[in-house]
Tab-separated table of N, CA and C in Angstrom:
chain	number	residue	atom	x	y	z
A	931	MET	N	19.443	-40.822	-26.186
A	931	MET	CA	19.411	-40.267	-24.851
A	931	MET	C	19.573	-41.404	-23.859
A	932	GLN	N	20.413	-41.166	-22.885
A	932	GLN	CA	20.606	-42.102	-21.775
A	932	GLN	C	20.241	-41.385	-20.488
A	933	ALA	N	19.576	-42.109	-19.596
A	933	ALA	CA	19.217	-41.574	-18.288
A	933	ALA	C	19.618	-42.599	-17.242
A	934	GLU	N	20.546	-42.195	-16.374
A	934	GLU	CA	21.058	-43.116	-15.361
A	934	GLU	C	20.917	-42.512	-13.974
A	935	LEU	N	20.401	-43.318	-13.045
A	935	LEU	CA	20.327	-42.891	-11.649
A	935	LEU	C	21.663	-43.155	-10.985
A	936	GLU	N	22.189	-42.151	-10.301
A	936	GLU	CA	23.461	-42.270	-9.583
A	936	GLU	C	23.313	-41.627	-8.217
A	937	LEU	N	24.132	-42.069	-7.291
A	937	LEU	CA	24.195	-41.414	-5.993
A	937	LEU	C	25.440	-40.544	-6.004
A	938	ARG	N	25.241	-39.213	-5.945
A	938	ARG	CA	26.349	-38.261	-5.975
A	938	ARG	C	26.303	-37.436	-4.697
A	939	ASP	N	27.348	-37.537	-3.923
A	939	ASP	CA	27.423	-36.785	-2.663
A	939	ASP	C	26.151	-36.960	-1.835
A	940	LYS	N	25.708	-38.195	-1.730
A	940	LYS	CA	24.527	-38.576	-0.946
A	940	LYS	C	23.216	-38.029	-1.494
A	941	VAL	N	23.227	-37.572	-2.754
A	941	VAL	CA	22.017	-37.073	-3.399
A	941	VAL	C	21.723	-37.953	-4.608
A	942	LEU	N	20.493	-38.468	-4.682
A	942	LEU	CA	20.109	-39.259	-5.841
A	942	LEU	C	20.042	-38.331	-7.051
A	943	THR	N	20.762	-38.702	-8.108
A	943	THR	CA	20.897	-37.846	-9.280
A	943	THR	C	20.542	-38.627	-10.538
A	944	LEU	N	19.730	-38.012	-11.381
A	944	LEU	CA	19.419	-38.574	-12.688
A	944	LEU	C	20.301	-37.840	-13.693
A	945	VAL	N	21.243	-38.571	-14.274
A	945	VAL	CA	22.188	-37.989	-15.225
A	945	VAL	C	21.668	-38.270	-16.634
A	946	ILE	N	21.402	-37.193	-17.367
A	946	ILE	CA	20.912	-37.301	-18.734
A	946	ILE	C	22.077	-37.035	-19.676
A	947	LYS	N	22.256	-37.945	-20.654
A	947	LYS	CA	23.352	-37.814	-21.617
A	947	LYS	C	22.818	-37.934	-23.033
A	948	GLY	N	23.450	-37.209	-23.943
A	948	GLY	CA	23.086	-37.306	-25.349
A	948	GLY	C	22.049	-36.287	-25.747
A	949	ASP	N	21.240	-36.661	-26.739
A	949	ASP	CA	20.225	-35.753	-27.269
A	949	ASP	C	18.902	-35.972	-26.544
A	950	LEU	N	18.285	-34.877	-26.178
A	950	LEU	CA	16.987	-34.893	-25.507
A	950	LEU	C	16.011	-34.264	-26.508
A	951	ASP	N	15.594	-35.082	-27.497
A	951	ASP	CA	14.786	-34.535	-28.583
A	951	ASP	C	13.760	-35.541	-29.082
A	952	GLN	N	12.988	-35.123	-30.070
A	952	GLN	CA	11.901	-35.961	-30.567
A	952	GLN	C	12.384	-37.273	-31.176
A	953	LEU	N	13.624	-37.339	-31.598
A	953	LEU	CA	14.152	-38.562	-32.191
A	953	LEU	C	14.580	-39.591	-31.144
A	954	THR	N	14.873	-39.129	-29.935
A	954	THR	CA	15.385	-40.049	-28.906
A	954	THR	C	14.387	-40.342	-27.798
A	955	LEU	N	13.315	-39.581	-27.732
A	955	LEU	CA	12.346	-39.754	-26.648
A	955	LEU	C	11.109	-40.475	-27.161
A	956	THR	N	10.785	-41.599	-26.526
A	956	THR	CA	9.612	-42.356	-26.956
A	956	THR	C	8.497	-42.346	-25.916
A	957	LYS	N	8.881	-42.238	-24.638
A	957	LYS	CA	7.864	-42.168	-23.590
A	957	LYS	C	8.422	-41.460	-22.365
A	958	ASP	N	7.510	-41.052	-21.497
A	958	ASP	CA	7.912	-40.339	-20.291
A	958	ASP	C	8.803	-41.211	-19.413
A	959	TYR	N	9.668	-40.557	-18.644
A	959	TYR	CA	10.621	-41.264	-17.795
A	959	TYR	C	9.922	-42.205	-16.818
A	960	TRP	N	8.909	-41.697	-16.117
A	960	TRP	CA	8.255	-42.510	-15.081
A	960	TRP	C	7.679	-43.793	-15.674
A	961	VAL	N	7.142	-43.714	-16.865
A	961	VAL	CA	6.564	-44.884	-17.535
A	961	VAL	C	7.655	-45.858	-17.966
A	962	SER	N	8.819	-45.337	-18.281
A	962	SER	CA	9.882	-46.171	-18.848
A	962	SER	C	10.739	-46.904	-17.817
A	963	ILE	N	10.632	-46.544	-16.540
A	963	ILE	CA	11.497	-47.189	-15.545
A	963	ILE	C	10.773	-48.350	-14.853
A	964	ASP	N	11.573	-49.242	-14.284
A	964	ASP	CA	10.991	-50.412	-13.623
A	964	ASP	C	10.580	-50.101	-12.186
A	965	ALA	N	9.932	-51.060	-11.569
A	965	ALA	CA	9.400	-50.884	-10.214
A	965	ALA	C	10.505	-50.593	-9.197
A	966	ASN	N	11.676	-51.203	-9.366
A	966	ASN	CA	12.786	-50.944	-8.430
A	966	ASN	C	13.253	-49.494	-8.489
A	967	ALA	N	13.358	-48.938	-9.694
A	967	ALA	CA	13.768	-47.540	-9.833
A	967	ALA	C	12.707	-46.609	-9.242
A	968	LYS	N	11.437	-46.936	-9.462
A	968	LYS	CA	10.356	-46.125	-8.891
A	968	LYS	C	10.426	-46.144	-7.364
A	969	LYS	N	10.675	-47.309	-6.824
A	969	LYS	CA	10.779	-47.443	-5.364
A	969	LYS	C	11.984	-46.655	-4.839
A	970	GLN	N	13.098	-46.706	-5.552
A	970	GLN	CA	14.302	-45.964	-5.156
A	970	GLN	C	14.031	-44.458	-5.161
A	971	LEU	N	13.348	-43.980	-6.182
A	971	LEU	CA	13.023	-42.559	-6.274
A	971	LEU	C	12.084	-42.132	-5.148
A	972	GLN	N	11.058	-42.900	-4.909
A	972	GLN	CA	10.104	-42.560	-3.866
A	972	GLN	C	10.755	-42.606	-2.489
A	973	GLY	N	11.696	-43.495	-2.302
A	973	GLY	CA	12.411	-43.583	-1.035
A	973	GLY	C	13.325	-42.400	-0.806
A	974	ALA	N	13.849	-41.840	-1.899
A	974	ALA	CA	14.770	-40.711	-1.782
A	974	ALA	C	14.017	-39.414	-1.497
A	975	ALA	N	12.830	-39.283	-2.040
A	975	ALA	CA	11.990	-38.094	-1.888
A	975	ALA	C	12.586	-36.841	-2.526
A	976	ARG	N	13.811	-36.922	-2.999
A	976	ARG	CA	14.458	-35.774	-3.653
A	976	ARG	C	15.334	-36.290	-4.786
A	977	LEU	N	15.253	-35.627	-5.921
A	977	LEU	CA	16.041	-36.017	-7.078
A	977	LEU	C	16.644	-34.788	-7.728
A	978	MET	N	17.921	-34.872	-8.026
A	978	MET	CA	18.586	-33.830	-8.795
A	978	MET	C	18.741	-34.359	-10.220
A	979	VAL	N	18.330	-33.581	-11.194
A	979	VAL	CA	18.473	-33.949	-12.600
A	979	VAL	C	19.630	-33.142	-13.166
A	980	CYS	N	20.632	-33.830	-13.657
A	980	CYS	CA	21.822	-33.186	-14.205
A	980	CYS	C	21.775	-33.244	-15.730
A	981	LEU	N	21.754	-32.073	-16.358
A	981	LEU	CA	21.699	-31.982	-17.818
A	981	LEU	C	23.041	-31.569	-18.422
A	982	ASN	N	24.093	-31.651	-17.650
A	982	ASN	CA	25.417	-31.216	-18.091
A	982	ASN	C	25.890	-31.930	-19.359
A	983	ASP	N	25.492	-33.193	-19.537
A	983	ASP	CA	25.956	-33.974	-20.683
A	983	ASP	C	24.931	-34.064	-21.806
A	984	VAL	N	23.944	-33.159	-21.802
A	984	VAL	CA	22.966	-33.116	-22.892
A	984	VAL	C	23.592	-32.354	-24.050
A	985	ASP	N	23.624	-33.003	-25.206
A	985	ASP	CA	24.221	-32.381	-26.386
A	985	ASP	C	23.234	-31.478	-27.113
A	986	ARG	N	21.975	-31.915	-27.185
A	986	ARG	CA	20.966	-31.178	-27.929
A	986	ARG	C	19.614	-31.427	-27.288
A	987	ALA	N	18.770	-30.399	-27.280
A	987	ALA	CA	17.412	-30.543	-26.756
A	987	ALA	C	16.465	-29.698	-27.594
A	988	ASP	N	15.253	-30.224	-27.800
A	988	ASP	CA	14.240	-29.474	-28.533
A	988	ASP	C	12.969	-29.402	-27.696
A	989	SER	N	11.862	-28.997	-28.311
A	989	SER	CA	10.614	-28.844	-27.563
A	989	SER	C	10.134	-30.175	-26.983
A	990	ALA	N	10.422	-31.288	-27.643
A	990	ALA	CA	10.062	-32.592	-27.092
A	990	ALA	C	10.861	-32.863	-25.819
A	991	GLY	N	12.114	-32.450	-25.794
A	991	GLY	CA	12.939	-32.595	-24.596
A	991	GLY	C	12.427	-31.738	-23.459
A	992	LEU	N	12.010	-30.523	-23.779
A	992	LEU	CA	11.430	-29.644	-22.763
A	992	LEU	C	10.153	-30.262	-22.203
A	993	ALA	N	9.293	-30.769	-23.072
A	993	ALA	CA	8.055	-31.421	-22.625
A	993	ALA	C	8.371	-32.643	-21.762
A	994	TRP	N	9.398	-33.393	-22.138
A	994	TRP	CA	9.805	-34.574	-21.367
A	994	TRP	C	10.221	-34.176	-19.954
A	995	LEU	N	10.976	-33.087	-19.831
A	995	LEU	CA	11.402	-32.603	-18.520
A	995	LEU	C	10.216	-32.104	-17.691
A	996	ILE	N	9.296	-31.411	-18.339
A	996	ILE	CA	8.101	-30.940	-17.632
A	996	ILE	C	7.292	-32.134	-17.128
A	997	ASN	N	7.132	-33.144	-17.961
A	997	ASN	CA	6.408	-34.353	-17.550
A	997	ASN	C	7.149	-35.106	-16.455
A	998	LEU	N	8.474	-35.100	-16.515
A	998	LEU	CA	9.275	-35.732	-15.466
A	998	LEU	C	8.980	-35.085	-14.123
A	999	LYS	N	9.024	-33.765	-14.084
A	999	LYS	CA	8.739	-33.049	-12.832
A	999	LYS	C	7.312	-33.328	-12.364
A	1000	ARG	N	6.357	-33.313	-13.275
A	1000	ARG	CA	4.957	-33.581	-12.924
A	1000	ARG	C	4.786	-34.976	-12.322
A	1001	ASP	N	5.342	-35.974	-13.002
A	1001	ASP	CA	5.181	-37.361	-12.546
A	1001	ASP	C	5.851	-37.595	-11.201
A	1002	LEU	N	7.035	-37.035	-11.016
A	1002	LEU	CA	7.739	-37.237	-9.746
A	1002	LEU	C	7.066	-36.475	-8.614
A	1003	LYS	N	6.571	-35.284	-8.909
A	1003	LYS	CA	5.838	-34.531	-7.883
A	1003	LYS	C	4.605	-35.320	-7.447
A	1004	HIS	N	3.932	-35.925	-8.409
A	1004	HIS	CA	2.754	-36.751	-8.120
A	1004	HIS	C	3.109	-37.935	-7.220
A	1005	ASN	N	4.377	-38.360	-7.274
A	1005	ASN	CA	4.852	-39.480	-6.460
A	1005	ASN	C	5.690	-39.004	-5.276
A	1006	ASN	N	5.475	-37.749	-4.887
A	1006	ASN	CA	6.107	-37.160	-3.696
A	1006	ASN	C	7.621	-37.093	-3.760
A	1007	VAL	N	8.145	-36.852	-4.960
A	1007	VAL	CA	9.584	-36.692	-5.140
A	1007	VAL	C	9.838	-35.248	-5.575
A	1008	ASP	N	10.654	-34.539	-4.807
A	1008	ASP	CA	11.026	-33.170	-5.132
A	1008	ASP	C	12.137	-33.213	-6.181
A	1009	VAL	N	11.980	-32.458	-7.258
A	1009	VAL	CA	12.928	-32.489	-8.372
A	1009	VAL	C	13.574	-31.125	-8.561
A	1010	SER	N	14.886	-31.127	-8.724
A	1010	SER	CA	15.590	-29.909	-9.111
A	1010	SER	C	16.430	-30.222	-10.341
A	1011	ILE	N	16.404	-29.301	-11.289
A	1011	ILE	CA	17.120	-29.487	-12.554
A	1011	ILE	C	18.342	-28.581	-12.564
A	1012	HIS	N	19.485	-29.162	-12.930
A	1012	HIS	CA	20.760	-28.433	-12.901
A	1012	HIS	C	21.468	-28.521	-14.244
A	1013	ASP	N	22.259	-27.523	-14.524
A	1013	ASP	CA	23.129	-27.486	-15.703
A	1013	ASP	C	22.362	-27.579	-17.021
A	1014	SER	N	21.248	-26.850	-17.099
A	1014	SER	CA	20.465	-26.832	-18.342
A	1014	SER	C	21.267	-26.169	-19.454
A	1015	PRO	N	21.263	-26.776	-20.643
A	1015	PRO	CA	21.954	-26.153	-21.778
A	1015	PRO	C	21.330	-24.789	-22.106
A	1016	THR	N	22.148	-23.870	-22.578
A	1016	THR	CA	21.707	-22.512	-22.895
A	1016	THR	C	20.542	-22.510	-23.879
A	1017	LYS	N	20.608	-23.346	-24.904
A	1017	LYS	CA	19.542	-23.388	-25.912
A	1017	LYS	C	18.234	-23.905	-25.317
A	1018	LEU	N	18.309	-24.810	-24.362
A	1018	LEU	CA	17.100	-25.312	-23.699
A	1018	LEU	C	16.476	-24.224	-22.836
A	1019	ILE	N	17.298	-23.454	-22.177
A	1019	ILE	CA	16.801	-22.334	-21.362
A	1019	ILE	C	16.110	-21.302	-22.270
A	1020	ALA	N	16.716	-21.014	-23.411
A	1020	ALA	CA	16.113	-20.060	-24.352
A	1020	ALA	C	14.777	-20.577	-24.871
A	1021	LEU	N	14.711	-21.849	-25.198
A	1021	LEU	CA	13.462	-22.454	-25.660
A	1021	LEU	C	12.398	-22.395	-24.566
A	1022	ALA	N	12.798	-22.675	-23.343
A	1022	ALA	CA	11.857	-22.630	-22.214
A	1022	ALA	C	11.326	-21.215	-22.014
A	1023	LYS	N	12.187	-20.218	-22.176
A	1023	LYS	CA	11.745	-18.823	-22.044
A	1023	LYS	C	10.756	-18.463	-23.135
A	1024	LEU	N	11.027	-18.893	-24.361
A	1024	LEU	CA	10.110	-18.634	-25.469
A	1024	LEU	C	8.748	-19.297	-25.231
A	1025	SER	N	8.771	-20.432	-24.575
A	1025	SER	CA	7.548	-21.195	-24.302
A	1025	SER	C	6.901	-20.790	-22.989
A	1026	ASN	N	7.491	-19.802	-22.323
A	1026	ASN	CA	7.010	-19.366	-21.013
A	1026	ASN	C	7.015	-20.532	-20.018
A	1027	ALA	N	8.024	-21.386	-20.125
A	1027	ALA	CA	8.130	-22.552	-19.257
A	1027	ALA	C	9.463	-22.579	-18.518
A	1028	ASP	N	10.175	-21.449	-18.460
A	1028	ASP	CA	11.489	-21.435	-17.846
A	1028	ASP	C	11.447	-21.742	-16.346
A	1029	SER	N	10.309	-21.529	-15.695
A	1029	SER	CA	10.219	-21.856	-14.257
A	1029	SER	C	10.338	-23.360	-14.026
A	1030	PHE	N	10.061	-24.178	-15.036
A	1030	PHE	CA	10.175	-25.629	-14.879
A	1030	PHE	C	11.617	-26.100	-14.842
A	1031	LEU	N	12.536	-25.277	-15.307
A	1031	LEU	CA	13.933	-25.679	-15.342
A	1031	LEU	C	14.674	-25.291	-14.055
A	1032	VAL	N	13.961	-24.863	-13.058
A	1032	VAL	CA	14.575	-24.467	-11.787
A	1032	VAL	C	14.614	-25.657	-10.872
């Protein structure tokens, strides 16, 4: 899994690529980024998460996204998730967590 911050149409965007699963995720996003990235996120106050390039996601990926939203909300960053894969949406519905993917 790769996660890159980009500026797209004047909106700070976190682009997730690859597999978002238990094999590729070792720690929460907020813990894994450096102080400069944290400062950039807090300065933006809004982040769009793009999942268009996610190949596969499992329950660990869903938990990672939920924790991402929690951590950023705690740091006053509004998060919106876009282009969720169909299988991730189905998993979120089964887990009664589909509201987190909005």
